[in-house]
Short mmCIF file of C-alpha atoms and ligand atoms in Angstrom, two decimals:
data_model
loop_
_atom_site.label_atom_id
_atom_site.label_comp_id
_atom_site.label_asym_id
_atom_site.label_seq_id
_atom_site.Cartn_x
_atom_site.Cartn_y
_atom_site.Cartn_z
CA MET C 14 0.00 0.00 0.00
CA GLY C 15 3.06 2.30 0.12
CA LEU C 16 3.34 5.02 2.73
CA LEU C 17 -0.14 5.67 4.11
CA ASP C 18 -1.45 8.84 5.68
CA ILE C 19 -3.06 6.84 8.49
CA ALA C 20 -2.99 3.31 9.90
CA ILE C 21 -6.04 2.74 12.10
CA ILE C 22 -5.77 -0.04 14.67
CA GLY C 23 -9.18 -1.52 15.49
CA GLY C 24 -12.25 -1.93 13.30
CA GLY C 25 -14.88 -1.15 15.92
CA PRO C 26 -17.48 1.59 15.40
CA ILE C 27 -14.92 4.31 16.09
CA GLY C 28 -12.12 2.83 13.96
CA ILE C 29 -14.65 2.57 11.13
CA ALA C 30 -15.72 6.19 11.71
CA CYS C 31 -12.04 7.22 11.44
CA GLY C 32 -11.61 5.27 8.19
CA LEU C 33 -14.75 6.77 6.70
CA GLU C 34 -13.71 10.30 7.61
CA ALA C 35 -10.18 9.77 6.22
CA GLN C 36 -11.63 8.42 2.98
CA LYS C 37 -14.03 11.36 2.65
CA LYS C 38 -11.17 13.80 3.12
CA GLY C 39 -8.96 12.08 0.52
CA LEU C 40 -6.39 10.62 2.93
CA SER C 41 -4.92 7.17 2.33
CA TYR C 42 -5.57 4.79 5.21
CA VAL C 43 -6.02 1.21 6.28
CA ILE C 44 -8.10 -0.17 9.15
CA LEU C 45 -6.44 -3.18 10.76
CA GLU C 46 -8.85 -5.39 12.69
CA LYS C 47 -7.89 -8.59 14.46
CA GLY C 48 -11.38 -10.12 14.11
CA PRO C 49 -14.48 -9.57 11.98
CA ILE C 50 -16.00 -6.12 11.38
CA VAL C 51 -16.93 -4.59 14.78
CA ASN C 52 -15.45 -7.58 16.59
CA SER C 53 -16.48 -6.40 20.07
CA LEU C 54 -20.12 -6.01 19.07
CA PHE C 55 -19.99 -9.40 17.35
CA ASN C 56 -18.98 -10.89 20.71
CA TYR C 57 -21.70 -9.14 22.72
CA PRO C 58 -24.55 -11.34 24.02
CA ALA C 59 -26.78 -12.60 21.21
CA ASN C 60 -29.90 -10.72 22.42
CA MET C 61 -28.14 -7.61 23.73
CA GLN C 62 -29.99 -4.30 23.47
CA PHE C 63 -28.02 -1.04 23.49
CA PHE C 64 -28.79 1.58 26.12
CA SER C 65 -28.31 4.25 23.44
CA SER C 66 -31.00 4.98 20.92
CA SER C 67 -29.99 4.22 17.35
CA GLU C 68 -29.45 7.81 16.19
CA ARG C 69 -26.83 8.21 18.93
CA LEU C 70 -24.87 5.28 17.50
CA GLU C 71 -24.85 6.74 13.99
CA ILE C 72 -21.59 7.69 12.40
CA ASP C 73 -21.29 10.52 9.91
CA ASP C 74 -25.07 11.12 10.12
CA ILE C 75 -25.74 7.92 8.17
CA PRO C 76 -29.25 6.91 9.33
CA PHE C 77 -29.43 3.91 11.65
CA ILE C 78 -32.93 2.48 11.42
CA SER C 79 -33.93 0.03 14.15
CA LYS C 80 -37.24 -1.64 15.04
CA GLU C 81 -37.28 -0.20 18.54
CA ALA C 82 -35.75 3.06 19.75
CA LYS C 83 -32.82 1.15 21.29
CA PRO C 84 -31.28 -1.17 18.72
CA LYS C 85 -30.32 -4.80 19.22
CA ARG C 86 -26.84 -6.18 18.63
CA ASP C 87 -27.81 -7.74 15.27
CA GLU C 88 -29.13 -4.41 14.01
CA ALA C 89 -25.88 -2.72 15.00
CA LEU C 90 -23.87 -5.41 13.20
CA GLU C 91 -26.00 -4.79 10.10
CA TYR C 92 -25.55 -1.03 10.37
CA TYR C 93 -21.76 -0.95 10.79
CA ARG C 94 -21.23 -3.75 8.27
CA ARG C 95 -23.21 -1.79 5.68
CA ILE C 96 -21.09 1.29 6.31
CA VAL C 97 -17.96 -0.73 5.62
CA THR C 98 -19.29 -2.52 2.53
CA SER C 99 -21.26 0.35 0.95
CA ASN C 100 -18.36 2.76 1.30
CA LYS C 101 -15.81 0.11 0.31
CA LEU C 102 -13.65 1.02 3.29
CA ASN C 103 -10.08 -0.25 3.21
CA ILE C 104 -10.24 -2.71 6.11
CA GLN C 105 -8.04 -5.75 6.68
CA LEU C 106 -9.89 -8.29 8.81
CA PHE C 107 -8.47 -11.04 11.04
CA GLU C 108 -5.17 -9.16 11.01
CA LYS C 109 -3.84 -8.36 14.46
CA VAL C 110 -1.42 -5.51 15.05
CA LEU C 111 1.51 -6.94 16.98
CA GLU C 112 3.99 -4.08 17.08
CA VAL C 113 4.34 -0.43 16.13
CA GLN C 114 7.71 1.28 15.90
CA LYS C 115 8.44 4.85 14.95
CA ALA C 116 11.58 5.63 13.01
CA ASN C 117 12.37 8.88 11.15
CA ASP C 118 8.81 10.10 11.76
CA ILE C 119 7.30 7.06 10.05
CA PHE C 120 5.30 4.41 11.89
CA HIS C 121 6.17 0.82 11.01
CA VAL C 122 3.21 -1.37 11.85
CA ARG C 123 3.79 -5.12 12.07
CA THR C 124 0.70 -7.32 11.95
CA SER C 125 -0.03 -11.04 12.02
CA LYS C 126 -0.08 -10.93 8.20
CA GLY C 127 2.31 -8.21 7.06
CA GLN C 128 3.83 -4.75 7.46
CA TYR C 129 2.50 -1.25 6.89
CA GLN C 130 4.07 2.19 6.95
CA ALA C 131 2.11 5.29 7.87
CA ASN C 132 2.66 8.93 8.77
CA HIS C 133 -0.01 8.76 11.48
CA VAL C 134 -1.51 6.01 13.62
CA ILE C 135 -4.91 6.00 15.30
CA VAL C 136 -5.40 3.52 18.13
CA ALA C 137 -9.08 2.57 18.44
CA THR C 138 -8.73 -0.77 20.17
CA GLY C 139 -11.56 -0.42 22.72
CA PHE C 140 -11.55 -2.36 25.99
CA TYR C 141 -13.49 -5.58 25.40
CA ASP C 142 -10.55 -7.99 25.06
CA ILE C 143 -9.34 -8.17 28.66
CA PRO C 144 -11.83 -9.00 31.43
CA ASN C 145 -11.36 -7.80 35.01
CA LEU C 146 -10.55 -11.05 36.75
CA LEU C 147 -11.89 -12.14 40.12
CA ASN C 148 -8.42 -13.48 40.98
CA VAL C 149 -9.75 -16.37 43.02
CA PRO C 150 -8.89 -20.07 43.02
CA GLY C 151 -10.90 -21.99 40.42
CA GLU C 152 -11.36 -19.04 38.06
CA ASP C 153 -9.67 -21.04 35.31
CA LEU C 154 -12.21 -23.90 35.51
CA PRO C 155 -14.07 -24.47 32.21
CA LYS C 156 -17.39 -23.68 33.91
CA VAL C 157 -16.29 -20.06 34.44
CA SER C 158 -16.74 -17.47 31.73
CA HIS C 159 -16.10 -13.72 31.57
CA TYR C 160 -18.28 -13.36 28.51
CA TYR C 161 -21.94 -14.24 28.15
CA ASP C 162 -23.62 -15.17 24.90
CA ASN C 163 -26.85 -17.16 24.95
CA PRO C 164 -29.20 -18.18 27.81
CA HIS C 165 -30.17 -21.48 26.19
CA TYR C 166 -26.87 -23.00 27.29
CA TYR C 167 -27.74 -22.48 30.97
CA ALA C 168 -31.31 -23.84 31.04
CA GLY C 169 -31.82 -26.17 34.02
CA GLN C 170 -28.43 -25.24 35.49
CA LYS C 171 -27.35 -23.46 38.67
CA VAL C 172 -25.77 -20.28 37.42
CA ALA C 173 -23.96 -17.71 39.55
CA VAL C 174 -23.70 -14.30 37.93
CA VAL C 175 -21.03 -12.05 39.45
CA GLY C 176 -21.52 -8.31 38.96
CA ALA C 177 -24.20 -5.65 39.24
CA SER C 178 -24.01 -3.65 36.04
CA ASN C 179 -25.74 -4.01 32.68
CA SER C 180 -23.94 -7.10 31.41
CA ALA C 181 -24.47 -9.04 34.64
CA ILE C 182 -28.09 -8.01 35.11
CA ASP C 183 -29.03 -8.75 31.47
CA ALA C 184 -27.43 -12.19 31.78
CA ALA C 185 -29.11 -12.94 35.12
CA LEU C 186 -32.58 -12.05 33.84
CA GLU C 187 -32.21 -13.86 30.52
CA CYS C 188 -30.84 -17.05 32.10
CA TRP C 189 -33.59 -17.07 34.71
CA ARG C 190 -36.26 -16.58 32.00
CA LYS C 191 -34.85 -19.57 30.09
CA GLY C 192 -35.01 -21.87 33.10
CA ALA C 193 -31.72 -21.44 34.94
CA GLU C 194 -31.53 -21.20 38.73
CA VAL C 195 -29.77 -17.87 39.09
CA THR C 196 -27.78 -16.45 42.00
CA LEU C 197 -26.39 -12.92 41.78
CA ILE C 198 -23.22 -12.07 43.67
CA ILE C 199 -23.03 -8.31 44.15
CA ARG C 200 -20.03 -6.61 45.77
CA GLY C 201 -21.93 -3.45 46.72
CA THR C 202 -25.18 -2.81 48.51
CA GLU C 203 -27.48 -2.67 45.48
CA VAL C 204 -28.03 -3.34 41.79
CA GLY C 205 -25.90 -0.84 39.82
CA GLN C 206 -27.42 2.61 39.28
CA ARG C 207 -26.26 2.58 35.64
CA VAL C 208 -28.37 -0.46 34.81
CA LYS C 209 -30.74 0.41 31.95
CA TYR C 210 -33.71 2.26 33.43
CA TRP C 211 -36.22 -0.19 31.96
CA VAL C 212 -34.28 -3.23 33.22
CA ARG C 213 -33.50 -2.16 36.80
CA PRO C 214 -37.08 -2.47 38.16
CA ASP C 215 -37.34 -5.88 36.50
CA ILE C 216 -34.31 -7.32 38.33
CA ILE C 217 -35.26 -5.71 41.64
CA ASN C 218 -38.74 -7.25 41.41
CA ARG C 219 -37.31 -10.68 40.53
CA ILE C 220 -35.00 -10.49 43.57
CA GLU C 221 -37.77 -9.27 45.88
CA GLU C 222 -40.16 -12.03 44.81
CA GLY C 223 -37.38 -14.61 45.35
CA SER C 224 -37.12 -15.78 41.73
CA ILE C 225 -33.47 -14.75 41.63
CA THR C 226 -31.32 -14.97 44.77
CA ALA C 227 -29.00 -12.02 45.38
CA PHE C 228 -26.13 -11.84 47.85
CA TYR C 229 -25.14 -8.21 48.46
CA ASN C 230 -21.87 -7.01 50.00
CA SER C 231 -20.50 -10.31 48.82
CA THR C 232 -17.57 -11.51 46.77
CA VAL C 233 -16.47 -14.85 45.40
CA LYS C 234 -13.81 -16.53 47.50
CA ALA C 235 -13.23 -19.73 45.55
CA ILE C 236 -14.79 -21.71 42.72
CA HIS C 237 -14.98 -25.51 42.81
CA GLU C 238 -16.32 -28.15 40.38
CA ASP C 239 -19.83 -28.23 41.89
CA THR C 240 -19.87 -25.38 44.37
CA LEU C 241 -19.00 -21.74 44.87
CA GLU C 242 -17.69 -20.15 48.06
CA ILE C 243 -18.75 -16.61 48.75
CA THR C 244 -17.90 -14.29 51.57
CA ASN C 245 -19.61 -11.15 52.89
CA GLU C 246 -18.36 -7.91 54.46
CA LYS C 247 -18.43 -9.54 57.93
CA GLY C 248 -16.11 -12.28 56.69
CA GLU C 249 -18.86 -14.91 56.84
CA THR C 250 -18.46 -17.62 54.25
CA LYS C 251 -21.20 -19.52 52.44
CA THR C 252 -20.93 -22.43 50.03
CA ILE C 253 -23.62 -22.76 47.38
CA PRO C 254 -24.21 -25.50 44.77
CA ASN C 255 -23.13 -24.29 41.35
CA ASP C 256 -22.79 -25.49 37.74
CA PHE C 257 -21.63 -22.32 35.94
CA VAL C 258 -20.14 -18.96 36.86
CA LEU C 259 -20.61 -15.88 34.69
CA ALA C 260 -18.07 -13.40 36.03
CA LEU C 261 -19.29 -10.22 34.36
CA THR C 262 -17.25 -7.67 36.27
CA GLY C 263 -16.19 -5.47 33.37
CA TYR C 264 -13.26 -5.20 31.02
CA LYS C 265 -10.15 -3.09 30.67
CA PRO C 266 -7.98 -1.71 27.86
CA ASN C 267 -4.78 -3.42 26.80
CA PHE C 268 -2.38 -1.12 28.68
CA GLN C 269 0.65 -3.15 27.61
CA PHE C 270 -0.20 -2.37 24.00
CA LEU C 271 -0.47 1.36 24.76
CA GLU C 272 2.84 1.30 26.63
CA MET C 273 4.49 -0.53 23.73
CA LEU C 274 3.42 2.43 21.59
CA GLY C 275 5.11 4.83 24.01
CA ILE C 276 1.89 6.35 25.35
CA HIS C 277 2.17 7.68 28.90
CA ILE C 278 -0.37 6.27 31.36
CA THR C 279 -1.15 7.78 34.75
CA LYS C 280 0.06 5.74 37.72
CA ASP C 281 -3.21 6.03 39.69
CA GLU C 282 -6.05 3.54 39.57
CA LYS C 283 -7.68 5.35 36.62
CA ARG C 284 -4.69 4.56 34.39
CA LEU C 285 -5.53 7.36 31.97
CA PRO C 286 -3.57 7.49 28.72
CA GLU C 287 -2.08 10.90 27.90
CA TYR C 288 -3.66 12.78 25.00
CA ASP C 289 -4.71 16.28 24.07
CA PRO C 290 -8.52 16.42 24.37
CA GLU C 291 -8.67 19.09 21.63
CA THR C 292 -6.96 16.92 19.01
CA MET C 293 -6.81 13.38 20.47
CA GLU C 294 -3.04 13.33 19.77
CA THR C 295 -1.06 11.47 22.42
CA ASN C 296 2.32 12.36 23.90
CA VAL C 297 3.79 10.56 20.84
CA GLU C 298 3.58 12.97 17.92
CA ASN C 299 1.20 11.83 15.13
CA LEU C 300 -0.16 8.99 17.26
CA TYR C 301 -3.83 9.41 18.19
CA LEU C 302 -6.37 7.72 20.43
CA ALA C 303 -10.02 7.31 19.43
CA GLY C 304 -13.08 5.76 21.03
CA VAL C 305 -13.52 4.14 24.41
CA ILE C 306 -9.81 3.33 24.84
CA CYS C 307 -9.34 6.97 25.94
CA GLY C 308 -10.93 6.37 29.32
CA GLY C 309 -8.32 3.99 30.73
CA MET C 310 -9.96 2.14 33.64
CA GLU C 311 -12.87 4.58 33.50
CA THR C 312 -14.80 2.40 31.11
CA HIS C 313 -18.09 4.16 31.86
CA LYS C 314 -16.89 7.52 30.61
CA TRP C 315 -16.70 6.98 26.86
CA PHE C 316 -19.28 5.33 24.67
CA ILE C 317 -19.96 5.23 20.96
CA GLU C 318 -22.34 8.13 21.40
CA ASN C 319 -19.80 10.56 22.85
CA SER C 320 -16.61 9.26 21.19
CA ARG C 321 -17.78 9.08 17.57
CA ILE C 322 -16.70 12.74 17.23
CA HIS C 323 -13.07 11.68 17.67
CA ALA C 324 -12.92 10.66 14.00
CA LYS C 325 -13.61 14.17 12.70
CA MET C 326 -11.36 15.78 15.35
CA ILE C 327 -8.39 13.60 14.42
CA VAL C 328 -8.74 13.85 10.66
CA ALA C 329 -9.19 17.64 10.90
CA HIS C 330 -5.98 17.85 12.95
CA ILE C 331 -4.04 15.71 10.47
CA LEU C 332 -5.31 17.81 7.53
CA ASP C 333 -4.37 20.97 9.41
CA LYS C 334 -0.84 19.67 10.00
CA ASN C 335 -0.51 18.60 6.36
CA GLN C 336 -1.66 22.05 5.27
CA LYS C 337 0.98 23.69 7.49
CA ARG C 338 3.69 21.34 6.17
CA HIS C 339 2.75 21.87 2.49
CA PRO C 340 0.86 25.19 2.32
C1 LIG V 427 -22.09 -4.96 26.62
C2 LIG V 427 -21.79 -3.55 26.20
C3 LIG V 427 -22.83 -2.70 25.84
C4 LIG V 427 -22.57 -1.39 25.42
N1 LIG V 427 -23.62 -0.59 25.06
C5 LIG V 427 -23.38 0.66 24.60
C6 LIG V 427 -24.44 1.55 24.21
O1 LIG V 427 -25.61 1.21 24.29
N2 LIG V 427 -24.12 2.78 23.73
C7 LIG V 427 -22.84 3.20 23.62
O2 LIG V 427 -22.62 4.31 23.14
N3 LIG V 427 -21.83 2.41 24.03
C8 LIG V 427 -22.06 1.16 24.52
N4 LIG V 427 -21.03 0.37 24.94
C9 LIG V 427 -19.69 0.94 25.00
C10 LIG V 427 -19.06 1.10 23.61
O3 LIG V 427 -20.06 1.25 22.69
C11 LIG V 427 -18.39 -0.07 23.11
O4 LIG V 427 -17.35 -0.39 23.97
C12 LIG V 427 -17.91 0.16 21.66
O5 LIG V 427 -17.68 -1.07 21.06
C13 LIG V 427 -16.70 1.07 21.60
O6 LIG V 427 -16.26 1.28 20.28
P1 LIG V 427 -14.71 1.36 19.92
O7 LIG V 427 -14.65 1.38 18.42
O8 LIG V 427 -14.05 2.45 20.68
O9 LIG V 427 -14.09 0.00 20.47
P2 LIG V 427 -14.45 -1.51 20.08
O10 LIG V 427 -15.79 -1.62 19.48
O11 LIG V 427 -14.14 -2.35 21.24
O12 LIG V 427 -13.43 -1.80 18.90
C14 LIG V 427 -12.09 -2.08 19.12
C15 LIG V 427 -11.64 -3.04 18.04
O13 LIG V 427 -10.22 -3.15 18.07
C16 LIG V 427 -9.88 -4.47 17.75
N5 LIG V 427 -8.51 -4.68 18.24
C17 LIG V 427 -8.08 -4.69 19.52
N6 LIG V 427 -6.74 -4.90 19.56
C18 LIG V 427 -6.33 -5.02 18.28
C19 LIG V 427 -5.06 -5.26 17.66
N7 LIG V 427 -3.93 -5.40 18.39
N8 LIG V 427 -5.01 -5.34 16.31
C20 LIG V 427 -6.11 -5.19 15.55
N9 LIG V 427 -7.35 -4.98 16.10
C21 LIG V 427 -7.44 -4.89 17.44
C22 LIG V 427 -10.94 -5.30 18.45
O14 LIG V 427 -11.06 -6.58 17.87
C23 LIG V 427 -12.20 -4.44 18.23
O15 LIG V 427 -12.93 -4.78 17.09
C24 LIG V 427 -21.25 -0.92 25.36
C25 LIG V 427 -20.21 -1.78 25.73
C26 LIG V 427 -20.46 -3.07 26.15
C27 LIG V 427 -19.31 -3.95 26.56
#
């Protein structure tokens, strides 16, 4: 492909938005995606419904039509796939970026399939690849998963769902509705306040009527073949029968990858990557961040709806620089 204006790492909604904007503005680019188009969304639960309404997930004002106000995962896959195919975006799928090195102001990007050179790099790698682990004995048992897909699998089984935010609550309700015996293990005192406003009353009612058992102020201590040990804030331990554990306690960005790129990350628990919020350029010149990766451990700060603007900000900054270099 020769020397590109931009190499975009990650073909999620925001990486795609960056590619589309670059293409519209006449810049050469490639989107490098380690999985299928919008890999994270592809791996969301089969029946997942977004908390955003469809127009807030639109990129470049391309209409997103969904049956209900809040689209389902399949509708989002359709939408973003159509943007890629209709606009013939230059995207390389199932091609993982392994290493990026900068020499003489040019980025050398090594992937699982080849090499690319670019004047600018945009990192839009999201945060869905690395789950927050429970770090307890037994977490590596095959019955434990940090991702949830389909409730059918759990019918007739004793399922413990760990977590209190949207992913955990959706999974708990779905599994219970398909015939699983569900126990929720919640670290805090209540179901998360960010749980979708139309879902929260549903789970609270199911807990109050006793259909779903919830242990508050509780954490998992150990996981065994047929049981689960939990402990509460008083240090009391309880062992419950268990077939499957869905540990849905959130995800985090690949900080090692960011550090490999030379991006500074704060040392506190937020682990914020350094970038200029006006331009999205990091402390490494010509290297940008886009999408939810910007939030570090604050994974509830950035969403598609408020990070889709990064694409236009970054491309405008690159064009501005090019203009200054070659007036
Ligand atoms: C269950 C769930 C529900 C959500 N619901 C909403 C919602 O309703 N509204 C909203 O606005 N936001 C929502 N979000 C948050 C946000 O929309 C998503 O995280 C969204 O996918 C972020 O887009 P992104 O392009 O920044 O990152 P991602 O979509 O995560 O895209 C990153 C891409 O980078 C790829 N990648 C990673 N590393 C590499 C590498 N080394 N080489 C090549 N490719 C790589 C990944 O495969 C992935 O496709 C939700 C998140 C989750 C987890």
